[in-house]
Amino acid sequence: MLNIEIDGKAVEVDHGTTIIDAADQLGIDIPRFCYHKKLSVAANCRMCLVQVEKFNKPLPACATPVADGMKIYTRSKSAVEAQKSVMEFLLINHPLDCPICDQGGECDLQDIAVAYGAPKSRYTEEKRVVLNKNIGPLVSTDMTRCIQCTRCVRFLKEVGGMMELGLVGRGEHAEITAYVDKSVNSELSGNIIDLCPVGALTSKPFRYTARSWELTRRPSIAPHDGLGSHIEVHVKDGKVLRVLPREKESINECWLSDRDRFSYEGLNSPDRLKVPMIKHNGAWQETDWKTALEFAAGQLKDITNQYGGEALGVLVSPNSTMEEGFLAKQIAKGLGSQNIDYRLRQTDFRLDGKRLGTPWMGCNIPDLEQFDRILIIGSNLRNEHPLLSQRIRKAVANGAELNIISPLDNNPLMAVKHKVVVRPNDMVNVLAQVLKAMSGLQRLSLCLPPSLNALLEEINVRANTQAIAESLAGLGESYDLVSPKTAIFVGNLALNDPRFTEMFSLAEAISGLCGATLGLIPAGSNNTGQHMMGVMPGPQGMHVRAMLEIPRKAYLLVNVEPELDCHNGAAARKAMQQAECVIALTMYKSEALDDADILLPIAPFTETSGTLMSMEGRVQSFSAVTKPLGECRPGWKVLRVLGNTLGIAGFDYDSSEDVKKAIFGGEKPSAVVWRSLNNNLKELVEIEVNIKSDGLQRIGEVPMYQIDPIVRRSPPLQKTKYNRKPMAMMHAQQMLTLGLVAGDQVLVRQGEGSAVLEVRQDDHVALGCVRVQAANPLTASLGELMGDITVEKIAANVAVTA
Amino acid sequence: MLSAESIQKIEYELTKYPADRRQAAVMSALRIAQTEKGWLSKETISFVSSYLGIPDIAAMEVATFYNMYELEPVGKYKITVCTNISCMLRDSDSIVEHLNHKLGIGFNETTPDGKFTLKEGECMGTCGGAPLFHINNTRMCEFLTPEKVDQILEELN
Amino acid sequence: MTALAHNLEKQTLVTLRTITEPHPGSLDTYVKLGGYAQLKRIVTEKVKATDIITQIKLSNLRGRGGAGFPTGLKWSFMPRYYDGTKYLVCNTDEGEPGTFKDRDIIRYNPHQLIEGMAIAAYTLGARVGYNYIHGEIWEDYEIFEAALAEARAAGYIGENLFGSNFSFDLHAVHGYGAYICGEETALIESIEGKKGQPRFKPPFPASFGVFGKPTNVNNTESYASIPWIMQHGGEAFQNLGVYNSGGTKLFSVSGHVVNPGNYEVRMGTPFTELLEMAGGIWKGRELKAVIPGGPSTAVMPAKNILGATLDYDGLSKAGSSLGAGSMIVMDDSTCMVKALKRLSYFFFEESCGQCTPCREGTGWLYRVIKRISEGQGRMEDLDLLTDVSSNISGRTICALGDAAATPVLSFVKHFRPEFEYYIQHGRSMVENRE
Ligand SMILES: Cc1cc2nc3c(=O)[nH]c(=O)nc-3n(C[C@H](O)[C@H](O)[C@H](O)COP(=O)(O)O)c2cc1C
Ligand code: SF4
Ligand code: FES
């Protein structure tokens, strides 16, 4: 520890602390532009100059480590003089356009200028003008305002993992730009808006819509992935105008993914359903709540009375709040149905009843940075978990080894130590190889059940799986780790696979052998919560696949667009068509709900209160930030009134808080959660390691900005390059085998469905696979997300080919 | 995109650095590419960056930072005249004027026949030979007089 | 052969000792003059690194790149034990106006530099070296590449030198038109294939240099002095010079002299002697001012420099500094406003742009001086210039900020009436030469 003094206040700090960190600890504000606690130190703006005893020139507080006994003055004459002169330099070429600048009112430069600037400029020469750049649909540029602090450049390189912006040119001509004509494609790009201390980078969707002081700021929780990022929703006149991160070091730090930042634009979509609707003779008619609910209740009662409770299927979105899931389950129960499920995109349910608890990510979010060895099974990391990937990136930057087994080889923008890219079907065998290699490493086979050992006998371990096992065990090229912190995460591509059970079971066995943390990292914001509450079929109930394959007479949909949100869109559509009655609680009116009979407008996360449970088991409640649009009502309220109307007992909650209390039985949520979280299995599930099938397999990945009804309707997100027309994407070699060239039109058949798609080369796809994105109307007619598929050329490439 | 000969030269430069530090060769690689192509188009820069496995923008930063890279097409002969203090004291102005007159172009201009481009340069570390210019970044011509300039231009024509 | 060599007999040739030979740059010439003997002796006799550093310290060799930092002391900063590659870097990026001495070393005596670097590598445990050469002197870059090939073929650099276990690879790398790359950390960034933007120090190159590894950076002339020191001993080198300034110094004389060129003389030589060697002021004119060490050193009016000796203390007593020994000589026809305008343009043009005061301030200075030179000056501009200069100075990452401030401060200080005249009359006080 070092003892120092800043502005006369004594403080004890760690070795290596910089002056600015020490001052921040003391609450002494040193002005700064380039410094940011999460980025490397550039020390280029020179705003943080302070006086240090025994030094004849001022030192930059951000880059100067303190020494024992240092006496620092941040407000002395010489410090202030230096700071003022830097301010003067910063302003000479800065436009004085604060009144029309979006940053106005929340601009660091403006704030500090008020404190340090001179009233009148001594600069009478011509000011610099810099051309604006078009860097994509999310971030708007006003480059003349740039003060070259390079925060944006450093963020994209260090946190985003790829250098997409640079400071080109030199001296006064230096300017921030992406490569000629390129846009910034990072899925974290919006953070550069927050980082920019001036108005050079601003939010394109938010541009010119409001002045910062007109906005009401309300806290909330981001609802698009299992991280549970803290957000601040900015509202004007009852309308959400932007979303910013709220700093929460242990969850999202100070960042936010673009999905969570820009999804709000989907809230104001013209698709929003504002009043209840009932279909009469095939035509939609608006109605009032009372009529709608009575009609819905009547239908539900009639059908369940006539055919029994099992005629009803209830589908709940994994993004619905805990309150909504809980009440939906109560309704199902009240109507005598055990058919309820939230696992809409899953197809393999063999683990039901075999788990010891609720699957979760197996550790806390910041722990990710501490792992030495990581294995990711079946996940396109950046697509599924934009911010989580960034934590893993930090671990890798600190020397962790990342290993990947996946059918997709998309660059996670961090060093990958070993990877195996194979067909989903072969992943089971690959995992068995890793298990066998691991069991051989320290004669750990003794720890495996005999049945598994017998199974492994037939397995041939290849060099790359051996390498993965060794990496997980902590072995190294130059030295071995004595007790490595190892983690294995099973991702969404595995979770949605027909052989998920086997993959997960093998992952569990591997983690058992090497003492690794095992975690499940699904897409969706409340999977853990829904699972813990058991929004899943009871012992006599049907899981989602069964409910769709063996159609029910009635469906209750909570925030689900069946064609787009289910594992098998075609089956879902058919089931809805065949049903006598489909009641949809939905935020949007859309084609995907054309087959419904009753539409009940529910409120999105900004207009309701509720609770989400993150992948790490954190229970977070939020309140509405605006009034519901039109006649919309919070989902929990609609379900409660529906319950009342149905006459089901126990539906007398006055608030979502009441529902929450009921969920946790009056206990402290965390107590319930920690009791429940457990990734281990009661027993081993049958594993077939050698299933051979040589046909093509579909990888029905859900693109980042298609995952739920809200993001699907956010225009700026839809304008990014991540939103592509669905195509049949495959490896160059695969195209060669099939005699296809890019641009060819092909007929893709899957199950009973088919679609005509264009062929596109994508060398990230494993051989033997075709990547055909899901959650898109153009591919909704196809079958399962992951399944056998055929591809047939119907027309040659019409484009000119070389 | 680049000739085998240029690639071979880049490979030679790469031998100077550790295998995992390919970016280090970007200065020479851009120089070699420019020598072959005359200037650095965005396609050429992208080629170099992908050959070295670095982000395009990283190569662009380098190409725009150093004066001797040309990001626009230049004439067959690029003449860069030093006008810095030591040359100025020995009347580089008259050399510039002579060139302006002779070629009919000013700084950053190219003759209509695409033969000559004129540039103003900073100190070339050869001030003892002032006034001077260099041609195509490689050939240094010192102790210039208008007559000597004529002679050199003659030779290039 | 060498147009630049004048009055060789009056010089004391150390770093350019081959220059009197018919083929000065060749390996044969160098070996004939005793070249590489010191390297061979040191490597085969396994001379202790500390003994070498002791000799360098005794020699009082101070960095010839401009800052004059004692070389022996710098070498002792390199970590002795390090698990990994250490690097050696030679700075031949001279781009400071008026400086052209290192070019002659790599042109006329490259092997002495190579030997000096090899000895340094041996002493500091560096395995790989780079000589970073100013991009504009391309022919000299190629000469140096050829010299490296010769030395490699002859076994003076490469693996297991002289059958020992000492190996040293030396490579030539080049700049491509950026003065700032003369600053050692910008140079390191440039070697790594990046923009030449100086790094904040600490950490210094000795702990975090090329590729983040311990690195020693010296100027060409500094390294080229090493073989002589090892041959004759540190004391002998010290004795060539004066107190606090050991050895000889290459002075690049440019501007209004009869014979511009490099002159290697003993430290402490009177300025008048050097001026005489260079043939005196041309065209029979009078000396007006000298910038003694490159534009980053203060300009000296004739009266201040005429009595000065050329060594670190001598010039600093006279109100400037030795810098890189780049004597820019100006006769009485020189317009100081025009001269300053050109210099401020240089610093404006060459600022790397990362620090606010340098990026914004150099442009401001240039624009004000330009305005004055266009007859639009205002009296208060002179105070503004001094003020802006002082606000840049000492507040930047590298010393370019100070370098940019120095000419403005010193020109305005010593030639204020000339600036005032220009502002009042809208034209120069100095008659046109023609
Ligand atoms: C703007 C700037 C330009 C410089 N240019 C050179 C140069 O061209 N050559 C050089 O040797 N040192 C130059 N230096 C000094 C180097 O940073 C460094 O101090 C020197 O190379 C160390 O070598 P030495 O100790 O042998 O002098 C420059 C410094 C600055 C701040
Ligand atoms: S002082 Fe100037 S040249 Fe030096 S680092 Fe700062 S901006 Fe770059
Ligand atoms: S905050 Fe320290 S230099 Fe910018």
PDB file of N, CA and C in Angstrom, chain A residues 77-126:
ATOM      1  N   LYS A  77      -2.732  26.484  -8.736  1.00  0.00           N
ATOM      2  CA  LYS A  77      -2.644  27.455  -9.817  1.00  0.00           C
ATOM      3  C   LYS A  77      -2.055  26.789 -11.053  1.00  0.00           C
ATOM      4  N   SER A  78      -0.976  26.061 -10.857  1.00  0.00           N
ATOM      5  CA  SER A  78      -0.321  25.507 -12.042  1.00  0.00           C
ATOM      6  C   SER A  78      -1.172  24.406 -12.682  1.00  0.00           C
ATOM      7  N   ALA A  79      -1.900  23.633 -11.855  1.00  0.00           N
ATOM      8  CA  ALA A  79      -2.767  22.598 -12.427  1.00  0.00           C
ATOM      9  C   ALA A  79      -3.898  23.238 -13.222  1.00  0.00           C
ATOM     10  N   VAL A  80      -4.531  24.208 -12.615  1.00  0.00           N
ATOM     11  CA  VAL A  80      -5.675  24.824 -13.294  1.00  0.00           C
ATOM     12  C   VAL A  80      -5.233  25.549 -14.560  1.00  0.00           C
ATOM     13  N   GLU A  81      -4.053  26.162 -14.487  1.00  0.00           N
ATOM     14  CA  GLU A  81      -3.531  26.847 -15.659  1.00  0.00           C
ATOM     15  C   GLU A  81      -3.338  25.857 -16.816  1.00  0.00           C
ATOM     16  N   ALA A  82      -2.769  24.706 -16.475  1.00  0.00           N
ATOM     17  CA  ALA A  82      -2.548  23.689 -17.504  1.00  0.00           C
ATOM     18  C   ALA A  82      -3.885  23.198 -18.059  1.00  0.00           C
ATOM     19  N   GLN A  83      -4.827  22.952 -17.163  1.00  0.00           N
ATOM     20  CA  GLN A  83      -6.133  22.450 -17.608  1.00  0.00           C
ATOM     21  C   GLN A  83      -6.840  23.484 -18.481  1.00  0.00           C
ATOM     22  N   LYS A  84      -6.712  24.737 -18.076  1.00  0.00           N
ATOM     23  CA  LYS A  84      -7.359  25.783 -18.868  1.00  0.00           C
ATOM     24  C   LYS A  84      -6.754  25.883 -20.256  1.00  0.00           C
ATOM     25  N   SER A  85      -5.434  25.735 -20.321  1.00  0.00           N
ATOM     26  CA  SER A  85      -4.808  25.872 -21.633  1.00  0.00           C
ATOM     27  C   SER A  85      -5.221  24.716 -22.539  1.00  0.00           C
ATOM     28  N   VAL A  86      -5.341  23.523 -21.960  1.00  0.00           N
ATOM     29  CA  VAL A  86      -5.786  22.388 -22.778  1.00  0.00           C
ATOM     30  C   VAL A  86      -7.214  22.641 -23.263  1.00  0.00           C
ATOM     31  N   MET A  87      -8.031  23.163 -22.368  1.00  0.00           N
ATOM     32  CA  MET A  87      -9.409  23.464 -22.754  1.00  0.00           C
ATOM     33  C   MET A  87      -9.438  24.457 -23.902  1.00  0.00           C
ATOM     34  N   GLU A  88      -8.582  25.446 -23.824  1.00  0.00           N
ATOM     35  CA  GLU A  88      -8.549  26.441 -24.899  1.00  0.00           C
ATOM     36  C   GLU A  88      -8.182  25.768 -26.229  1.00  0.00           C
ATOM     37  N   PHE A  89      -7.177  24.900 -26.181  1.00  0.00           N
ATOM     38  CA  PHE A  89      -6.785  24.199 -27.402  1.00  0.00           C
ATOM     39  C   PHE A  89      -7.920  23.335 -27.950  1.00  0.00           C
ATOM     40  N   LEU A  90      -8.632  22.687 -27.030  1.00  0.00           N
ATOM     41  CA  LEU A  90      -9.711  21.808 -27.488  1.00  0.00           C
ATOM     42  C   LEU A  90     -10.818  22.588 -28.175  1.00  0.00           C
ATOM     43  N   LEU A  91     -10.992  23.810 -27.707  1.00  0.00           N
ATOM     44  CA  LEU A  91     -12.128  24.568 -28.234  1.00  0.00           C
ATOM     45  C   LEU A  91     -11.821  25.322 -29.514  1.00  0.00           C
ATOM     46  N   ILE A  92     -10.521  25.548 -29.809  1.00  0.00           N
ATOM     47  CA  ILE A  92     -10.273  26.424 -30.964  1.00  0.00           C
ATOM     48  C   ILE A  92     -10.857  25.856 -32.250  1.00  0.00           C
ATOM     49  N   ASN A  93     -10.806  24.556 -32.394  1.00  0.00           N
ATOM     50  CA  ASN A  93     -11.349  23.982 -33.623  1.00  0.00           C
ATOM     51  C   ASN A  93     -12.706  23.314 -33.426  1.00  0.00           C
ATOM     52  N   HIS A  94     -13.257  23.465 -32.239  1.00  0.00           N
ATOM     53  CA  HIS A  94     -14.535  22.804 -31.985  1.00  0.00           C
ATOM     54  C   HIS A  94     -15.670  23.751 -32.377  1.00  0.00           C
ATOM     55  N   PRO A  95     -16.650  23.252 -33.127  1.00  0.00           N
ATOM     56  CA  PRO A  95     -17.725  24.147 -33.530  1.00  0.00           C
ATOM     57  C   PRO A  95     -18.534  24.599 -32.312  1.00  0.00           C
ATOM     58  N   LEU A  96     -19.070  25.779 -32.382  1.00  0.00           N
ATOM     59  CA  LEU A  96     -19.884  26.249 -31.259  1.00  0.00           C
ATOM     60  C   LEU A  96     -21.349  26.040 -31.605  1.00  0.00           C
ATOM     61  N   ASP A  97     -21.680  24.773 -31.807  1.00  0.00           N
ATOM     62  CA  ASP A  97     -23.044  24.479 -32.255  1.00  0.00           C
ATOM     63  C   ASP A  97     -23.848  23.749 -31.188  1.00  0.00           C
ATOM     64  N   CYS A  98     -23.494  23.984 -29.910  1.00  0.00           N
ATOM     65  CA  CYS A  98     -24.200  23.294 -28.825  1.00  0.00           C
ATOM     66  C   CYS A  98     -25.726  23.359 -28.962  1.00  0.00           C
ATOM     67  N   PRO A  99     -26.277  24.486 -29.388  1.00  0.00           N
ATOM     68  CA  PRO A  99     -27.748  24.542 -29.445  1.00  0.00           C
ATOM     69  C   PRO A  99     -28.358  23.512 -30.399  1.00  0.00           C
ATOM     70  N   ILE A 100     -27.616  23.085 -31.421  1.00  0.00           N
ATOM     71  CA  ILE A 100     -28.213  22.100 -32.315  1.00  0.00           C
ATOM     72  C   ILE A 100     -27.567  20.718 -32.164  1.00  0.00           C
ATOM     73  N   CYS A 101     -26.698  20.588 -31.157  1.00  0.00           N
ATOM     74  CA  CYS A 101     -25.978  19.321 -30.995  1.00  0.00           C
ATOM     75  C   CYS A 101     -26.765  18.386 -30.082  1.00  0.00           C
ATOM     76  N   ASP A 102     -26.865  17.134 -30.520  1.00  0.00           N
ATOM     77  CA  ASP A 102     -27.595  16.143 -29.736  1.00  0.00           C
ATOM     78  C   ASP A 102     -26.986  15.880 -28.369  1.00  0.00           C
ATOM     79  N   GLN A 103     -25.709  16.180 -28.251  1.00  0.00           N
ATOM     80  CA  GLN A 103     -25.031  15.920 -26.996  1.00  0.00           C
ATOM     81  C   GLN A 103     -25.321  17.038 -25.989  1.00  0.00           C
ATOM     82  N   GLY A 104     -25.875  18.146 -26.509  1.00  0.00           N
ATOM     83  CA  GLY A 104     -26.100  19.304 -25.660  1.00  0.00           C
ATOM     84  C   GLY A 104     -26.791  18.917 -24.365  1.00  0.00           C
ATOM     85  N   GLY A 105     -26.249  19.385 -23.238  1.00  0.00           N
ATOM     86  CA  GLY A 105     -26.869  19.083 -21.963  1.00  0.00           C
ATOM     87  C   GLY A 105     -26.279  17.854 -21.318  1.00  0.00           C
ATOM     88  N   GLU A 106     -25.563  17.039 -22.093  1.00  0.00           N
ATOM     89  CA  GLU A 106     -24.902  15.878 -21.483  1.00  0.00           C
ATOM     90  C   GLU A 106     -23.538  15.701 -22.126  1.00  0.00           C
ATOM     91  N   CYS A 107     -22.895  16.838 -22.368  1.00  0.00           N
ATOM     92  CA  CYS A 107     -21.622  16.832 -23.081  1.00  0.00           C
ATOM     93  C   CYS A 107     -20.496  17.111 -22.096  1.00  0.00           C
ATOM     94  N   ASP A 108     -19.532  16.207 -22.044  1.00  0.00           N
ATOM     95  CA  ASP A 108     -18.401  16.425 -21.140  1.00  0.00           C
ATOM     96  C   ASP A 108     -17.658  17.700 -21.501  1.00  0.00           C
ATOM     97  N   LEU A 109     -17.524  17.912 -22.814  1.00  0.00           N
ATOM     98  CA  LEU A 109     -16.772  19.086 -23.245  1.00  0.00           C
ATOM     99  C   LEU A 109     -17.477  20.362 -22.800  1.00  0.00           C
ATOM    100  N   GLN A 110     -18.787  20.370 -22.997  1.00  0.00           N
ATOM    101  CA  GLN A 110     -19.577  21.533 -22.592  1.00  0.00           C
ATOM    102  C   GLN A 110     -19.446  21.769 -21.086  1.00  0.00           C
ATOM    103  N   ASP A 111     -19.603  20.682 -20.325  1.00  0.00           N
ATOM    104  CA  ASP A 111     -19.549  20.812 -18.861  1.00  0.00           C
ATOM    105  C   ASP A 111     -18.194  21.331 -18.411  1.00  0.00           C
ATOM    106  N   ILE A 112     -17.139  20.716 -18.929  1.00  0.00           N
ATOM    107  CA  ILE A 112     -15.813  21.100 -18.458  1.00  0.00           C
ATOM    108  C   ILE A 112     -15.454  22.489 -18.981  1.00  0.00           C
ATOM    109  N   ALA A 113     -15.941  22.806 -20.170  1.00  0.00           N
ATOM    110  CA  ALA A 113     -15.657  24.134 -20.724  1.00  0.00           C
ATOM    111  C   ALA A 113     -16.256  25.216 -19.837  1.00  0.00           C
ATOM    112  N   VAL A 114     -17.432  24.946 -19.300  1.00  0.00           N
ATOM    113  CA  VAL A 114     -18.056  25.926 -18.427  1.00  0.00           C
ATOM    114  C   VAL A 114     -17.161  26.163 -17.212  1.00  0.00           C
ATOM    115  N   ALA A 115     -16.544  25.084 -16.734  1.00  0.00           N
ATOM    116  CA  ALA A 115     -15.708  25.215 -15.553  1.00  0.00           C
ATOM    117  C   ALA A 115     -14.329  25.799 -15.878  1.00  0.00           C
ATOM    118  N   TYR A 116     -13.785  25.475 -17.051  1.00  0.00           N
ATOM    119  CA  TYR A 116     -12.394  25.854 -17.322  1.00  0.00           C
ATOM    120  C   TYR A 116     -12.200  26.792 -18.501  1.00  0.00           C
ATOM    121  N   GLY A 117     -13.186  26.915 -19.322  1.00  0.00           N
ATOM    122  CA  GLY A 117     -12.975  27.688 -20.541  1.00  0.00           C
ATOM    123  C   GLY A 117     -12.933  29.180 -20.270  1.00  0.00           C
ATOM    124  N   ALA A 118     -12.321  29.901 -21.211  1.00  0.00           N
ATOM    125  CA  ALA A 118     -12.318  31.348 -21.119  1.00  0.00           C
ATOM    126  C   ALA A 118     -13.583  31.845 -21.799  1.00  0.00           C
ATOM    127  N   PRO A 119     -14.076  32.999 -21.366  1.00  0.00           N
ATOM    128  CA  PRO A 119     -15.322  33.483 -21.962  1.00  0.00           C
ATOM    129  C   PRO A 119     -15.165  33.794 -23.451  1.00  0.00           C
ATOM    130  N   LYS A 120     -13.974  34.286 -23.832  1.00  0.00           N
ATOM    131  CA  LYS A 120     -13.833  34.710 -25.217  1.00  0.00           C
ATOM    132  C   LYS A 120     -12.648  33.983 -25.839  1.00  0.00           C
ATOM    133  N   SER A 121     -12.795  33.559 -27.074  1.00  0.00           N
ATOM    134  CA  SER A 121     -11.718  32.820 -27.702  1.00  0.00           C
ATOM    135  C   SER A 121     -10.659  33.759 -28.244  1.00  0.00           C
ATOM    136  N   ARG A 122      -9.393  33.371 -28.056  1.00  0.00           N
ATOM    137  CA  ARG A 122      -8.297  34.166 -28.625  1.00  0.00           C
ATOM    138  C   ARG A 122      -7.977  33.694 -30.036  1.00  0.00           C
ATOM    139  N   TYR A 123      -8.685  32.683 -30.471  1.00  0.00           N
ATOM    140  CA  TYR A 123      -8.378  32.092 -31.772  1.00  0.00           C
ATOM    141  C   TYR A 123      -9.207  32.778 -32.841  1.00  0.00           C
ATOM    142  N   THR A 124      -8.544  33.380 -33.798  1.00  0.00           N
ATOM    143  CA  THR A 124      -9.295  34.117 -34.812  1.00  0.00           C
ATOM    144  C   THR A 124      -9.071  33.528 -36.205  1.00  0.00           C
ATOM    145  N   GLU A 125      -8.372  32.380 -36.244  1.00  0.00           N
ATOM    146  CA  GLU A 125      -8.093  31.798 -37.562  1.00  0.00           C
ATOM    147  C   GLU A 125      -9.278  30.913 -37.967  1.00  0.00           C
ATOM    148  N   GLU A 126      -9.135  30.330 -39.134  1.00  0.00           N
ATOM    149  CA  GLU A 126     -10.223  29.506 -39.631  1.00  0.00           C
ATOM    150  C   GLU A 126     -10.339  28.190 -38.860  1.00  0.00           C
TER     151      GLU A 126
END
